[in-house]
Short mmCIF file of C-alpha atoms in Angstrom, two decimals:
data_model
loop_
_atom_site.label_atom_id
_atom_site.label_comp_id
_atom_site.label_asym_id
_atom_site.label_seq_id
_atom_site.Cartn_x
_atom_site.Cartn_y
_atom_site.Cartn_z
CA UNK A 1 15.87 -64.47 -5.82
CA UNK A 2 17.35 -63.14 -9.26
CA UNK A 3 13.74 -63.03 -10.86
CA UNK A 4 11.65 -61.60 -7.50
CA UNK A 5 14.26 -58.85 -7.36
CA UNK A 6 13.93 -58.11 -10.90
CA UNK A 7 10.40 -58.17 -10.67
CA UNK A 8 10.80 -55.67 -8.21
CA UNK A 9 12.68 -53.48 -10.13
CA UNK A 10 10.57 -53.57 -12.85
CA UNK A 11 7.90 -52.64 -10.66
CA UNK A 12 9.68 -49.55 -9.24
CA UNK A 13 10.40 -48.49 -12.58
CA UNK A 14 7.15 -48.46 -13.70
CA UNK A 15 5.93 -47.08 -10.45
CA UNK A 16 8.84 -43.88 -10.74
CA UNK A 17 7.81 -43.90 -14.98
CA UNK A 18 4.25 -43.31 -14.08
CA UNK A 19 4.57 -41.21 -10.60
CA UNK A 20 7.77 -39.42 -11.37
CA UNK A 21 5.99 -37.12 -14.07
CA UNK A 22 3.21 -36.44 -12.20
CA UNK A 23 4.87 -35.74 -8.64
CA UNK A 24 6.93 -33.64 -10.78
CA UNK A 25 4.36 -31.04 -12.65
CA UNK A 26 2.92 -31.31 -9.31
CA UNK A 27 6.50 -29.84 -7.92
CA UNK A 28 6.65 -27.61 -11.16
CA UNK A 29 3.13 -25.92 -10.38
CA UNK A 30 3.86 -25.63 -6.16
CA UNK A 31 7.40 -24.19 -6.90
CA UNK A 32 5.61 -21.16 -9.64
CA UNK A 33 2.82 -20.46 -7.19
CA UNK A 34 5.45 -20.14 -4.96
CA UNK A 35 7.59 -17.62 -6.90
CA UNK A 36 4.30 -15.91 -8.46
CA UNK A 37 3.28 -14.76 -4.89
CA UNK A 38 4.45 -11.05 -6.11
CA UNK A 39 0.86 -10.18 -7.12
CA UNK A 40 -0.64 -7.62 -5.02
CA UNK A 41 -4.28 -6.96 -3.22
CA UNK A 42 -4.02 -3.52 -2.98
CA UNK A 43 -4.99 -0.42 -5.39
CA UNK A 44 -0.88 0.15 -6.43
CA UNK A 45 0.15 -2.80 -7.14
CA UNK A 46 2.69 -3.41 -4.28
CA UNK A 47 3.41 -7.24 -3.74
CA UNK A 48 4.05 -8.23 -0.30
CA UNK A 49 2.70 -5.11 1.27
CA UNK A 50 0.78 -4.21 4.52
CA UNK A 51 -1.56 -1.27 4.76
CA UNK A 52 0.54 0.35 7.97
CA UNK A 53 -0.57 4.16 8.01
CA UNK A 54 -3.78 6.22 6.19
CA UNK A 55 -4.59 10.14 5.92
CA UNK A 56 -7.31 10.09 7.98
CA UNK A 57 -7.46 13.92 7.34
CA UNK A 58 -7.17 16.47 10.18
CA UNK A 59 -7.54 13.91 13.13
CA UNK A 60 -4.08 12.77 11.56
CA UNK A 61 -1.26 14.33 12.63
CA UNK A 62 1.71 15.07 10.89
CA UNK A 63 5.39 13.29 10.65
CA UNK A 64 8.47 15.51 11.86
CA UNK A 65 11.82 15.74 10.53
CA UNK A 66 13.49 17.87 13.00
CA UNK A 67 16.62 17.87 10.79
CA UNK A 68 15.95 19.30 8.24
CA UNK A 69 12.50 21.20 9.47
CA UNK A 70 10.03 19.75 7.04
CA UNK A 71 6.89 18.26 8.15
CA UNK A 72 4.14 16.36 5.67
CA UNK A 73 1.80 13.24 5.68
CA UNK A 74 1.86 11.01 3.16
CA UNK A 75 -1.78 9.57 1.70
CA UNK A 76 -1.08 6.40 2.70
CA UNK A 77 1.84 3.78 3.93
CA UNK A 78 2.86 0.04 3.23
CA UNK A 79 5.05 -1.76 4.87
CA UNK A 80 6.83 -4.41 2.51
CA UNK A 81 9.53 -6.71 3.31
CA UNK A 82 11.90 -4.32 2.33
CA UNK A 83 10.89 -1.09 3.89
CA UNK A 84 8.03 1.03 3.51
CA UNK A 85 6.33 2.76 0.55
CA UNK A 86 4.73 5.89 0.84
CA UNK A 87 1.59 6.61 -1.22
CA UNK A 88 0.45 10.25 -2.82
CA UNK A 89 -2.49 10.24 -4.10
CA UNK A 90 -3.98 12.99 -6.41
CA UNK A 91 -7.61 13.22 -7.26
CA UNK A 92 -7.46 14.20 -10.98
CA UNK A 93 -6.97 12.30 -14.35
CA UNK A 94 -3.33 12.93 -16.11
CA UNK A 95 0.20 12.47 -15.68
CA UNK A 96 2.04 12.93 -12.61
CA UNK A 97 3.57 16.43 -12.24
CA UNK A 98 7.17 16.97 -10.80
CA UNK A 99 5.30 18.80 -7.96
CA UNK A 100 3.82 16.13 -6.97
CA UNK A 101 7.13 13.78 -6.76
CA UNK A 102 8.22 17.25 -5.18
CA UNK A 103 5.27 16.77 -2.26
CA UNK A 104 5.80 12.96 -2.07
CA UNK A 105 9.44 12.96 -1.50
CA UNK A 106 9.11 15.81 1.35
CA UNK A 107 6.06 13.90 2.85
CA UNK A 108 8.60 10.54 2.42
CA UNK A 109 11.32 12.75 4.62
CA UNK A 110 8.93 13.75 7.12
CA UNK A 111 7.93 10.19 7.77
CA UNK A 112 11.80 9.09 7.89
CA UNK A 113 12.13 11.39 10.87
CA UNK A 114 9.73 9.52 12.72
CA UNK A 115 11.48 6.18 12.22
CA UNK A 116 9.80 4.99 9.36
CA UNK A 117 12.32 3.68 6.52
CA UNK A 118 10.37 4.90 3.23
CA UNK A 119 12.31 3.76 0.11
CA UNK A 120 10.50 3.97 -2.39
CA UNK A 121 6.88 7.03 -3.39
CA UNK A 122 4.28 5.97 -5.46
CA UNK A 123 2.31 9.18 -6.56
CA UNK A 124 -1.19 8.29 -8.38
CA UNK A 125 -3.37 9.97 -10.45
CA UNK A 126 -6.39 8.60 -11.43
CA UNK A 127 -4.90 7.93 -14.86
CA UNK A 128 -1.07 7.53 -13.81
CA UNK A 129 1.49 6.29 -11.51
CA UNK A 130 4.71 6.64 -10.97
CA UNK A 131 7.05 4.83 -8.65
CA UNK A 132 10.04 6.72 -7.46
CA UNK A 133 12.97 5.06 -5.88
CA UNK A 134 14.54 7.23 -2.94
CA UNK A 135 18.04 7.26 -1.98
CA UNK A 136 19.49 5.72 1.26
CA UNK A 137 20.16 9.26 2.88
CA UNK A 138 18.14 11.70 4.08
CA UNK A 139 20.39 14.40 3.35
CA UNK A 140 21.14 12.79 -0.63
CA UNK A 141 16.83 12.63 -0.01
CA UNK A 142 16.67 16.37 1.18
CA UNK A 143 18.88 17.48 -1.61
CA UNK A 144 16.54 16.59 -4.11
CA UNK A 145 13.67 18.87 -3.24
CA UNK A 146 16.09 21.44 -1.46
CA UNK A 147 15.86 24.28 -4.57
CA UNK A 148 12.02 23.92 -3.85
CA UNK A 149 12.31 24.05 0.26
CA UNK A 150 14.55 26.55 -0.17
CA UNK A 151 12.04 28.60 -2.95
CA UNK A 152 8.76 27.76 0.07
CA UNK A 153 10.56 29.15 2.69
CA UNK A 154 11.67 32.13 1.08
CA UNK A 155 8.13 33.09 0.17
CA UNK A 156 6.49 32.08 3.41
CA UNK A 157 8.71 33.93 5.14
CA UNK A 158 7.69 37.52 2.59
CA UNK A 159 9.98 36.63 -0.71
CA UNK A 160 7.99 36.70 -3.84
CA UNK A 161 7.59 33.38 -5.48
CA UNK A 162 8.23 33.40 -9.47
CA UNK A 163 5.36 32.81 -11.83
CA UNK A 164 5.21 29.99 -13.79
CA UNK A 165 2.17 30.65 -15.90
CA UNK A 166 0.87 27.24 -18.05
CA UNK A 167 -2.71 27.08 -19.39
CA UNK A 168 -3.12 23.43 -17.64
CA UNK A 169 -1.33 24.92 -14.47
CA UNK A 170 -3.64 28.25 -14.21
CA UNK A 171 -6.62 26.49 -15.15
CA UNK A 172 -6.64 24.27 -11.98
CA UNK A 173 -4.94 26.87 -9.84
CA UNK A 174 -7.17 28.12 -6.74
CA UNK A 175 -5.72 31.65 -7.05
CA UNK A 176 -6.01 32.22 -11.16
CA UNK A 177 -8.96 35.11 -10.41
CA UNK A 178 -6.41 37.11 -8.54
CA UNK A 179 -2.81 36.03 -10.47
CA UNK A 180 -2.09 38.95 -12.75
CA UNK A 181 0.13 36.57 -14.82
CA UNK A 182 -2.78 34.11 -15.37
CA UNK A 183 -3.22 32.75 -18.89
CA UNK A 184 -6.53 30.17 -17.96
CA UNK B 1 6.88 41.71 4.96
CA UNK B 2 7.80 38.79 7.01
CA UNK B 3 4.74 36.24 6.78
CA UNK B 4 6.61 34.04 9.22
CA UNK B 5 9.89 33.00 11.05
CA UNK B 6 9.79 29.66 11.20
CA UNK B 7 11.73 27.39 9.21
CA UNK B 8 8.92 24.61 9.60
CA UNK B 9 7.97 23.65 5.95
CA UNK B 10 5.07 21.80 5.21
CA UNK B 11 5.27 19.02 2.14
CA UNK B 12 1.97 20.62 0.34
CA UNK B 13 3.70 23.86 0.48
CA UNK B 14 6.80 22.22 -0.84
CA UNK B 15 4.60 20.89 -4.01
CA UNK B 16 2.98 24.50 -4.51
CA UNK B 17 6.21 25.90 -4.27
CA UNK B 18 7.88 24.30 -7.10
CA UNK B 19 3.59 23.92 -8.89
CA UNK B 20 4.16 27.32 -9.15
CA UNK B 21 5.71 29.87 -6.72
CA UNK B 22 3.55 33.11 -7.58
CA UNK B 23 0.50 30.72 -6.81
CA UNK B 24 1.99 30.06 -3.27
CA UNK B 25 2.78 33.81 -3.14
CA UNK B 26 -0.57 34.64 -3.20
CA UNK B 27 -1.91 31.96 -0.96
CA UNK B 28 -0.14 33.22 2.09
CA UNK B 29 -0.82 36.78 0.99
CA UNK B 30 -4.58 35.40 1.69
CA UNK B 31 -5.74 35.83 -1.75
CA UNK B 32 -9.21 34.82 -2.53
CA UNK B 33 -9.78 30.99 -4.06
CA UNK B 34 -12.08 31.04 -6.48
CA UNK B 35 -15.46 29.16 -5.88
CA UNK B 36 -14.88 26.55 -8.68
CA UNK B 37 -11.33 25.60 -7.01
CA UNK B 38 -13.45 25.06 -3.54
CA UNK B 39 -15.92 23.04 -5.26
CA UNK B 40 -12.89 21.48 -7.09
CA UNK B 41 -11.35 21.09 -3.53
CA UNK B 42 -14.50 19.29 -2.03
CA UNK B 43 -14.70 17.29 -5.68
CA UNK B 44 -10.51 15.89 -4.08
CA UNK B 45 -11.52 15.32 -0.68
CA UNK B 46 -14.39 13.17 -1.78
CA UNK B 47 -12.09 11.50 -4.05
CA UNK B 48 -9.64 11.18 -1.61
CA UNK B 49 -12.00 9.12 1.27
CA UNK B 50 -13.05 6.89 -2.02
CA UNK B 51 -9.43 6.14 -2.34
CA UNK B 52 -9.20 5.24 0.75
CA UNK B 53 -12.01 3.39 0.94
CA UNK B 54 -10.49 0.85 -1.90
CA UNK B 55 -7.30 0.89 0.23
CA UNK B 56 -8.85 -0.55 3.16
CA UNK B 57 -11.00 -2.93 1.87
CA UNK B 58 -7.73 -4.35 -0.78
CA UNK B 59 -6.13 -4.74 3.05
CA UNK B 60 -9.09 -6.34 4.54
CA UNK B 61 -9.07 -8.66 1.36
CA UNK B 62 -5.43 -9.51 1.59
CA UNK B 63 -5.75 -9.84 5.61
CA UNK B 64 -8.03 -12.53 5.38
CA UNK B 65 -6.45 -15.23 3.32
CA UNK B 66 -7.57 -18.67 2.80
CA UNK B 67 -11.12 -18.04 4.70
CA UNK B 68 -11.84 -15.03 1.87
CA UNK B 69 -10.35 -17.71 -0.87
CA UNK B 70 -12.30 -20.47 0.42
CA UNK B 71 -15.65 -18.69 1.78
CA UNK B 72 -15.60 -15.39 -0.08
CA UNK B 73 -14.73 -12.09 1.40
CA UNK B 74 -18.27 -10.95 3.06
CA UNK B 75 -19.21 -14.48 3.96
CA UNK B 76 -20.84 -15.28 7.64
CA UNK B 77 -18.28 -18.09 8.15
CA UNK B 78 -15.08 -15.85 7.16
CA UNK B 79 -16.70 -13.07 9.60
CA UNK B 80 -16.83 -15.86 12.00
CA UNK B 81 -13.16 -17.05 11.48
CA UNK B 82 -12.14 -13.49 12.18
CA UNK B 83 -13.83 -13.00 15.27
CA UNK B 84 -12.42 -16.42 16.60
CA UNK B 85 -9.38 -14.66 15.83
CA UNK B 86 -9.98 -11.42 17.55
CA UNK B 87 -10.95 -13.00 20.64
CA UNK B 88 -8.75 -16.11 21.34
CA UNK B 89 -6.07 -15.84 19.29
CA UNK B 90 -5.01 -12.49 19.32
CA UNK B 91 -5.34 -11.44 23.36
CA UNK B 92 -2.39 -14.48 24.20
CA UNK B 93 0.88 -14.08 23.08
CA UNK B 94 1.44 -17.64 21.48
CA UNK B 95 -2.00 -16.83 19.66
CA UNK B 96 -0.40 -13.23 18.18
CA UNK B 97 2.35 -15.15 17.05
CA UNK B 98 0.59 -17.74 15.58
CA UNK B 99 -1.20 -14.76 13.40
CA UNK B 100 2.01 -13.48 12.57
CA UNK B 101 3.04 -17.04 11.24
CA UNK B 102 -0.29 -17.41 9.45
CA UNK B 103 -0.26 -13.71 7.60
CA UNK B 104 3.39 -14.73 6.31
CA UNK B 105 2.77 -17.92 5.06
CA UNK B 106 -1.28 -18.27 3.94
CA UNK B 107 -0.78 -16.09 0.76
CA UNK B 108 1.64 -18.68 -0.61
CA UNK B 109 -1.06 -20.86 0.01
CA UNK B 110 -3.63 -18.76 -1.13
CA UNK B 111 -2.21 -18.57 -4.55
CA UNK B 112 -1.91 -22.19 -4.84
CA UNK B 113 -5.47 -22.42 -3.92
CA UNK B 114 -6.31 -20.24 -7.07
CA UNK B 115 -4.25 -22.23 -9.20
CA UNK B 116 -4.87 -25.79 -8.38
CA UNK B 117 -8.63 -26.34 -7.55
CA UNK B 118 -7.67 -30.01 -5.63
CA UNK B 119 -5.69 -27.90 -3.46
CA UNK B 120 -8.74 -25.66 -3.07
CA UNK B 121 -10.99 -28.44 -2.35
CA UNK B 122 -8.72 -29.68 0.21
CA UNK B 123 -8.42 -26.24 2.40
CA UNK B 124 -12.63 -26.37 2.26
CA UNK B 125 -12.54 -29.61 3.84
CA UNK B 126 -9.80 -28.33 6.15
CA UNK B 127 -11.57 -25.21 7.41
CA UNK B 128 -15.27 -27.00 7.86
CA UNK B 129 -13.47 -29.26 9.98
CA UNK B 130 -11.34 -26.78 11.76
CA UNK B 131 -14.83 -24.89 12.22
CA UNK B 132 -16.14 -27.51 13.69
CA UNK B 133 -13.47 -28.00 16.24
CA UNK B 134 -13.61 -24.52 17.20
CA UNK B 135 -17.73 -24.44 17.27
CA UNK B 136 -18.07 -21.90 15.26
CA UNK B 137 -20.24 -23.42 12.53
CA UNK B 138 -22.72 -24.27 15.53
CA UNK B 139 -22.16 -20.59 17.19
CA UNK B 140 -23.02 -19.11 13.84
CA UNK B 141 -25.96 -21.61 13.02
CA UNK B 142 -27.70 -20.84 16.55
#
């Protein structure tokens, strides 16, 4: 009895010495698939993430935020596990420009008025990206582009808007043949 | 000169606005756009529908899972696998929810599938023999 159930013990020792490392790199390698899963299949680089929403152009309408009366459409929407990004996309090569985190975030309040929980902007440029993180409220949101609501407004309503004249900015602006303060 | 009463403000105008001010100024004051910023515009749109383009077919990519890692995106028997989807699983309830299960948990398994070849192997042999259950390998062959 003594030697079977040593015999059997030596057994299972050999049989855990032999299967034990192998059953665990096997664990090792399932468990860091597992926690790798954040890489992403789509052009930004957001793990996890749905395509929900796309700028079809003018067949797509518009999001509302009755509150504070801004309106916009993002480029394009994911939906994540933890809310939803909204994507701006810009054509040309170089950085991003505070306008366009300017655009993104008032595209990213529109949206919120229709129900959708945006946290987070990613604006892209063919060369850059830049992910911006948005605060919880829509008023702490609004308040962050509210000098440059404010300044739109005012000039689509007959203010005068102030000139900002920069050789990069008049060269690609649509108006530089009329702008008396051009320097392109 | 009022240009308008509303207090509607659009997010493009929003970006122009704080782009430059004068710029937006002039756009509602309807001066004229130069020809190269229209061709410059057309150049964006263009760009834009490419963009999109990648978006949708990332989302197509990441939509079909294990069939795309197994079969490769474009193949005949991933095509297949979707339509079997479309039309049985997806018009029943139990079938949607099955989906849902199946989007949240496959790229898990996807990514073990690109890391571990015997686990590869194994959903191959899976899927032929799912396929063959489900007669689509003799729908598609016909």
């Amino acid at each position: 009895m003594m030697i079977e159930f040593s015999i059997f013990t030596r057994e299972l020792v050999l049989t855990i010495a032999i299967l034990g490392p192998i059953l665990f790199w096997v664990f090792l390698k399932i468990r860091r698939a597992l926690l790798d899963d954040g890489q992403a299949d789509n052009p930004l680089g957001i793990p996890n993430a749905e395509l929900m929403y796309i700028d079809e152009g003018k067949q797509t309408k518009p999001f509302f935020n009755r509150q504070f009366e801004v309106l916009g459409k993002p480029d394009a929407m994911y939906k994540t596990p933890t809310g939803v990004v909204a994507v701006e996309y810009k054509s040309r090569k170089g950085s991003v420009k505070d306008s366009d985190v300017s655009q993104a975030m008032c595209a990213a309040l529109a949206a919120r008025g229709d129900g959708h929980k945006v946290y987070q902007v990613i604006v892209k440029t063919q060369t850059d990206q830049l992910e911006v993180d948005l605060p919880r409220s829509d008023k702490e949101l609004y308040s962050r582009i509210q000098q440059d609501v404010a300044a739109a407004r005012s000039i689509k309503k007959g203010g005068k808007g102030a000139a900002n004249p920069h050789p990069a900015k008049c060269r690609s602006c649509a108006h530089k043949s009329s702008c008396q303060y051009s320097i392109a | 000169m009022a240009r308008s009463k509303s207090n509607w403000i659009s997010a493009s105008e929003v970006g122009r606005a704080k782009f430059c001010a004068h710029a937006l100024e002039l756009k509602y004051s309807g001066a004229a756009v130069s020809a190269s910023a229209e061709k410059a515009r057309a150049r964006g749109d263009a760009a834009h529908e490419q963009f999109n383009t990648e978006m949708r077919s990332a989302e197509r990519d990441n939509r079909c899972f294990i069939a795309s890692q197994v079969y490769g995106l474009n193949d005949p028997r991933t095509d297949a696998l979707r339509e079997w989807r479309d039309s049985v699983l997806m018009p029943t309830a139990a079938g949607r929810l099955f989906v849902k299960v199946y989007y949240a948990s496959s790229p898990y398994l996807v990514n073990i599938c690109r890391r571990l070849s015997v686990v590869d192997s194994t959903m191959r042999f899976l899927l032929d023999g799912f396929r063959r259950v489900i007669h689509i390998a003799d729908q598609k062959e016909l």
